Amino acid sequence: MERRFNPLDLSDNAQGHQICLPVEFVQALAVANSLQEVLDTVSQWLYQLFDAERASITLRDDADFLKIYSIRGNKAIPLDFRVPIANTLVGRAFTEKTVLICDELDKSTELDCIMLAQHGMQTCMDAPLLYGDVCLGTLNVAHKKSYYYSELHAIELQCLANWIGLNISLRLQLKELEYLASTDHLTGAANRRVFTQKIRQAITEFHENGQSFFFGLMDIDHFKMLNDQFGHSAGDYVLQRIVAISETMMTSPGKFFRIGGEEFAIIFPEQSEYEPLRFFNDIREAIALAAMDYDGIPISVSVSIGFTAMHIHDNTPESLLRRSDKALYQAKLAGRNRVHMFNSAQA
């Protein structure tokens, strides 16, 4: 009812065996722009190459579940179903890093096999997506006939899994590098590099499409005093909490960035239903009222915000930064824990 194949043994048995892949398949992988495109391409061709009734790809979601990222054919196990690693055939292929073939799905007691059998499948084959000693997920095919897949099929599926595993790993590493390059490591907020890109993009869209926006600078009041009194770890905690609070206050078009130290930038598209002064005050008030407790010590924190509107003569971020900085200074001068909008009379 079940056959097992060690990937290393399959490699030994495959000496001299050749796999012929359609040029369209190789070309589609070469031009794929995202990991999802890669997975969709692979599942599409698995479906054809293995004469499958169903082809799918899973990747590790967390310690207990695999996530299905792409399906072709029979939807016995739907795309939004989180597949338990325990008590499933695909979970065992993943944890044991072994190719598994179940030849009579209707006799299996494992969850995924039961679900496949209930939708007319009788054979399934799962291969681990390996990158070195790491298993990233699985390639899976199923057919309505019992005992449909052979050892030769297992060799070919594992060979594809090794190739695709390398492709996926490289793309995941690239995605991680992109995340690290664009994210403040302490708070998880978008960093100054991304801010520079987004503010220039907003300025361009204003001049080309008339999409107006407001730009604000936010600074934590007496942050140095907080660090001196409670220590830098407490300061890090406060930065993380302020980012978490601020990002929950952002509307979907708004953008929030940590641009250095205790200073943050906000790009807020003009919206008739939400006045900018109220928007910035809501953020300020949410932070002032937040209960912050660091290692059993209650900490009260406030922020000051200065903001300005985009003007027709603004062609670079520097003018927006200069006006918002002046408004921020006025908010500090007025007693802190305040929001101040730049007034042209200040120029």
PDB file of C-alpha atoms in Angstrom, residues 12 20 32 35 50 90 93 105 117 168 188 211 266 295 330:
ATOM      1  CA  ASP A  12      22.220   6.067  -7.265  1.00  0.00           C
ATOM      2  CA  CYS A  20      13.474  15.368 -20.846  1.00  0.00           C
ATOM      3  CA  ALA A  32       9.279  34.002 -13.478  1.00  0.00           C
ATOM      4  CA  LEU A  35       8.272  32.881  -5.988  1.00  0.00           C
ATOM      5  CA  PHE A  50       3.130  13.058 -14.487  1.00  0.00           C
ATOM      6  CA  VAL A  90       2.805  14.685   2.973  1.00  0.00           C
ATOM      7  CA  ALA A  93       7.531  13.019   3.349  1.00  0.00           C
ATOM      8  CA  LEU A 105      -5.505   5.902  -0.755  1.00  0.00           C
ATOM      9  CA  ALA A 117      -9.697   9.297  -1.675  1.00  0.00           C
ATOM     10  CA  ILE A 168      12.996  28.254  -4.203  1.00  0.00           C
ATOM     11  CA  GLY A 188      10.221  46.214  11.816  1.00  0.00           C
ATOM     12  CA  GLN A 211      -2.354  63.032  -6.002  1.00  0.00           C
ATOM     13  CA  ILE A 266       4.697  59.677   7.736  1.00  0.00           C
ATOM     14  CA  ASP A 295      10.094  44.849  33.099  1.00  0.00           C
ATOM     15  CA  GLN A 330       7.275  74.636  16.942  1.00  0.00           C
TER      16      GLN A 330
END
